[in-house]
Amino acid sequence: MTQGLKTIIYPVKDLARAKAVFAGLLAADPVMDEPYYVQFNAAGQEVGLDPNGHGKGMTGPVPYWHVDDIKKTLKALVDAGAQTLQDVQDVGGGRLTASVKDADGNVIGLIQPS
């Protein structure tokens, strides 16, 4: 079951500049501020900045659907014709992510919260 779109992650080349821009946009400080990832929470939305995103093939922002069972959801998407871009991986604290590309090349991200 999906819990909806709750996270969007932007690939960024200059983390400090991107962090300043989003802090201004959201009028908030990051809730997570690490060299490998910065996250803001605003109005129930998680906004992530990934300085390694371009190296992982991200060409723009990726929306992430929060799901209860990431392996089951990933399998359903692949069975329906999606192509796996990133298999399930733990990104810290038991939080799992994965992503696929649909038939039109759109990237669909998945998150199973810890």
mmCIF file of C-alpha atoms in Angstrom:
data_model
loop_
_atom_site.group_PDB
_atom_site.id
_atom_site.type_symbol
_atom_site.label_atom_id
_atom_site.label_comp_id
_atom_site.label_asym_id
_atom_site.label_seq_id
_atom_site.Cartn_x
_atom_site.Cartn_y
_atom_site.Cartn_z
ATOM 1 C CA MET A 1 0.000 0.000 0.000
ATOM 2 C CA THR A 2 1.239 3.479 -0.794
ATOM 3 C CA GLN A 3 1.200 6.295 1.713
ATOM 4 C CA GLY A 4 1.513 8.863 -1.088
ATOM 5 C CA LEU A 5 4.212 11.139 -2.448
ATOM 6 C CA LYS A 6 5.995 12.537 0.568
ATOM 7 C CA THR A 7 9.595 12.986 -0.580
ATOM 8 C CA ILE A 8 11.280 14.707 -3.496
ATOM 9 C CA ILE A 9 15.037 14.543 -3.950
ATOM 10 C CA TYR A 10 17.010 17.012 -6.047
ATOM 11 C CA PRO A 11 20.451 16.170 -7.432
ATOM 12 C CA VAL A 12 22.716 19.152 -6.710
ATOM 13 C CA LYS A 13 26.244 20.068 -7.750
ATOM 14 C CA ASP A 14 26.892 22.701 -5.076
ATOM 15 C CA LEU A 15 25.356 21.502 -1.817
ATOM 16 C CA ALA A 16 26.056 24.718 0.115
ATOM 17 C CA ARG A 17 24.392 26.919 -2.502
ATOM 18 C CA ALA A 18 21.431 24.564 -2.904
ATOM 19 C CA LYS A 19 20.995 24.411 0.866
ATOM 20 C CA ALA A 20 20.897 28.223 1.042
ATOM 21 C CA VAL A 21 18.337 28.417 -1.773
ATOM 22 C CA PHE A 22 16.008 25.841 -0.209
ATOM 23 C CA ALA A 23 16.405 27.342 3.274
ATOM 24 C CA GLY A 24 15.223 30.624 1.752
ATOM 25 C CA LEU A 25 12.369 29.010 -0.154
ATOM 26 C CA LEU A 26 11.116 26.961 2.789
ATOM 27 C CA ALA A 27 11.982 29.503 5.497
ATOM 28 C CA ALA A 28 13.427 26.634 7.519
ATOM 29 C CA ASP A 29 16.700 25.050 8.509
ATOM 30 C CA PRO A 30 17.490 21.493 7.427
ATOM 31 C CA VAL A 31 16.460 18.655 9.736
ATOM 32 C CA MET A 32 19.380 16.605 8.405
ATOM 33 C CA ASP A 33 22.588 18.267 7.297
ATOM 34 C CA GLU A 34 25.348 15.883 6.221
ATOM 35 C CA PRO A 35 27.981 16.154 3.463
ATOM 36 C CA TYR A 36 26.211 13.336 1.588
ATOM 37 C CA TYR A 37 22.581 14.515 2.006
ATOM 38 C CA VAL A 38 20.572 17.475 3.290
ATOM 39 C CA GLN A 39 16.881 17.227 4.114
ATOM 40 C CA PHE A 40 14.234 19.803 4.879
ATOM 41 C CA ASN A 41 10.733 19.097 6.173
ATOM 42 C CA ALA A 42 8.052 21.548 5.146
ATOM 43 C CA ALA A 43 4.288 21.125 5.462
ATOM 44 C CA GLY A 44 4.580 17.341 5.657
ATOM 45 C CA GLN A 45 6.870 17.178 2.619
ATOM 46 C CA GLU A 46 10.463 15.941 2.758
ATOM 47 C CA VAL A 47 12.785 17.809 0.399
ATOM 48 C CA GLY A 48 16.194 16.203 -0.066
ATOM 49 C CA LEU A 49 19.369 17.526 -1.681
ATOM 50 C CA ASP A 50 21.742 14.834 -2.969
ATOM 51 C CA PRO A 51 25.230 15.989 -4.002
ATOM 52 C CA ASN A 52 25.861 12.529 -5.457
ATOM 53 C CA GLY A 53 22.607 12.420 -7.401
ATOM 54 C CA HIS A 54 24.063 13.283 -10.795
ATOM 55 C CA GLY A 55 26.645 10.499 -10.373
ATOM 56 C CA LYS A 56 23.757 8.091 -9.761
ATOM 57 C CA GLY A 57 22.102 9.108 -13.018
ATOM 58 C CA MET A 58 19.602 11.623 -11.628
ATOM 59 C CA THR A 59 18.910 14.290 -14.246
ATOM 60 C CA GLY A 60 16.323 16.206 -12.230
ATOM 61 C CA PRO A 61 14.149 15.974 -9.136
ATOM 62 C CA VAL A 62 12.770 12.521 -8.334
ATOM 63 C CA PRO A 63 9.475 12.068 -6.459
ATOM 64 C CA TYR A 64 9.443 9.206 -3.956
ATOM 65 C CA TRP A 65 6.319 7.270 -3.033
ATOM 66 C CA HIS A 66 6.235 6.057 0.569
ATOM 67 C CA VAL A 67 5.184 2.410 0.641
ATOM 68 C CA ASP A 68 4.585 -0.222 3.306
ATOM 69 C CA ASP A 69 6.422 -3.059 1.499
ATOM 70 C CA ILE A 70 9.134 -1.827 -0.864
ATOM 71 C CA LYS A 71 10.111 -5.262 -2.201
ATOM 72 C CA LYS A 72 6.512 -6.129 -3.060
ATOM 73 C CA THR A 73 5.938 -2.717 -4.692
ATOM 74 C CA LEU A 74 9.202 -2.901 -6.659
ATOM 75 C CA LYS A 75 8.279 -6.368 -7.936
ATOM 76 C CA ALA A 76 4.810 -5.161 -8.980
ATOM 77 C CA LEU A 77 6.334 -2.260 -10.924
ATOM 78 C CA VAL A 78 8.897 -4.488 -12.669
ATOM 79 C CA ASP A 79 6.200 -7.068 -13.461
ATOM 80 C CA ALA A 80 4.188 -4.242 -15.056
ATOM 81 C CA GLY A 81 7.120 -3.324 -17.306
ATOM 82 C CA ALA A 82 9.203 -0.843 -15.317
ATOM 83 C CA GLN A 83 13.012 -1.101 -15.400
ATOM 84 C CA THR A 84 14.931 -1.191 -12.118
ATOM 85 C CA LEU A 85 17.344 1.724 -11.761
ATOM 86 C CA GLN A 86 18.275 1.151 -8.114
ATOM 87 C CA ASP A 87 17.461 -2.043 -6.279
ATOM 88 C CA VAL A 88 16.348 -1.886 -2.662
ATOM 89 C CA GLN A 89 19.025 -0.464 -0.398
ATOM 90 C CA ASP A 90 19.182 0.693 3.209
ATOM 91 C CA VAL A 91 20.100 4.381 3.270
ATOM 92 C CA GLY A 92 20.421 4.518 7.036
ATOM 93 C CA GLY A 93 18.409 3.717 10.097
ATOM 94 C CA GLY A 94 16.431 0.983 8.356
ATOM 95 C CA ARG A 95 14.995 3.363 5.752
ATOM 96 C CA LEU A 96 14.866 1.575 2.378
ATOM 97 C CA THR A 97 14.855 3.155 -1.070
ATOM 98 C CA ALA A 98 14.618 1.918 -4.653
ATOM 99 C CA SER A 99 13.793 3.414 -8.048
ATOM 100 C CA VAL A 100 12.528 2.372 -11.452
ATOM 101 C CA LYS A 101 12.024 3.904 -14.866
ATOM 102 C CA ASP A 102 8.629 3.567 -16.521
ATOM 103 C CA ALA A 103 8.042 2.963 -20.245
ATOM 104 C CA ASP A 104 8.261 6.713 -20.941
ATOM 105 C CA GLY A 105 11.552 7.147 -19.070
ATOM 106 C CA ASN A 106 10.025 8.752 -15.979
ATOM 107 C CA VAL A 107 11.785 7.890 -12.734
ATOM 108 C CA ILE A 108 9.634 6.584 -9.888
ATOM 109 C CA GLY A 109 11.257 6.522 -6.463
ATOM 110 C CA LEU A 110 10.136 4.323 -3.577
ATOM 111 C CA ILE A 111 10.779 4.724 0.157
ATOM 112 C CA GLN A 112 9.880 2.331 2.930
ATOM 113 C CA PRO A 113 10.247 4.320 6.152
ATOM 114 C CA SER A 114 12.047 2.642 9.032
#
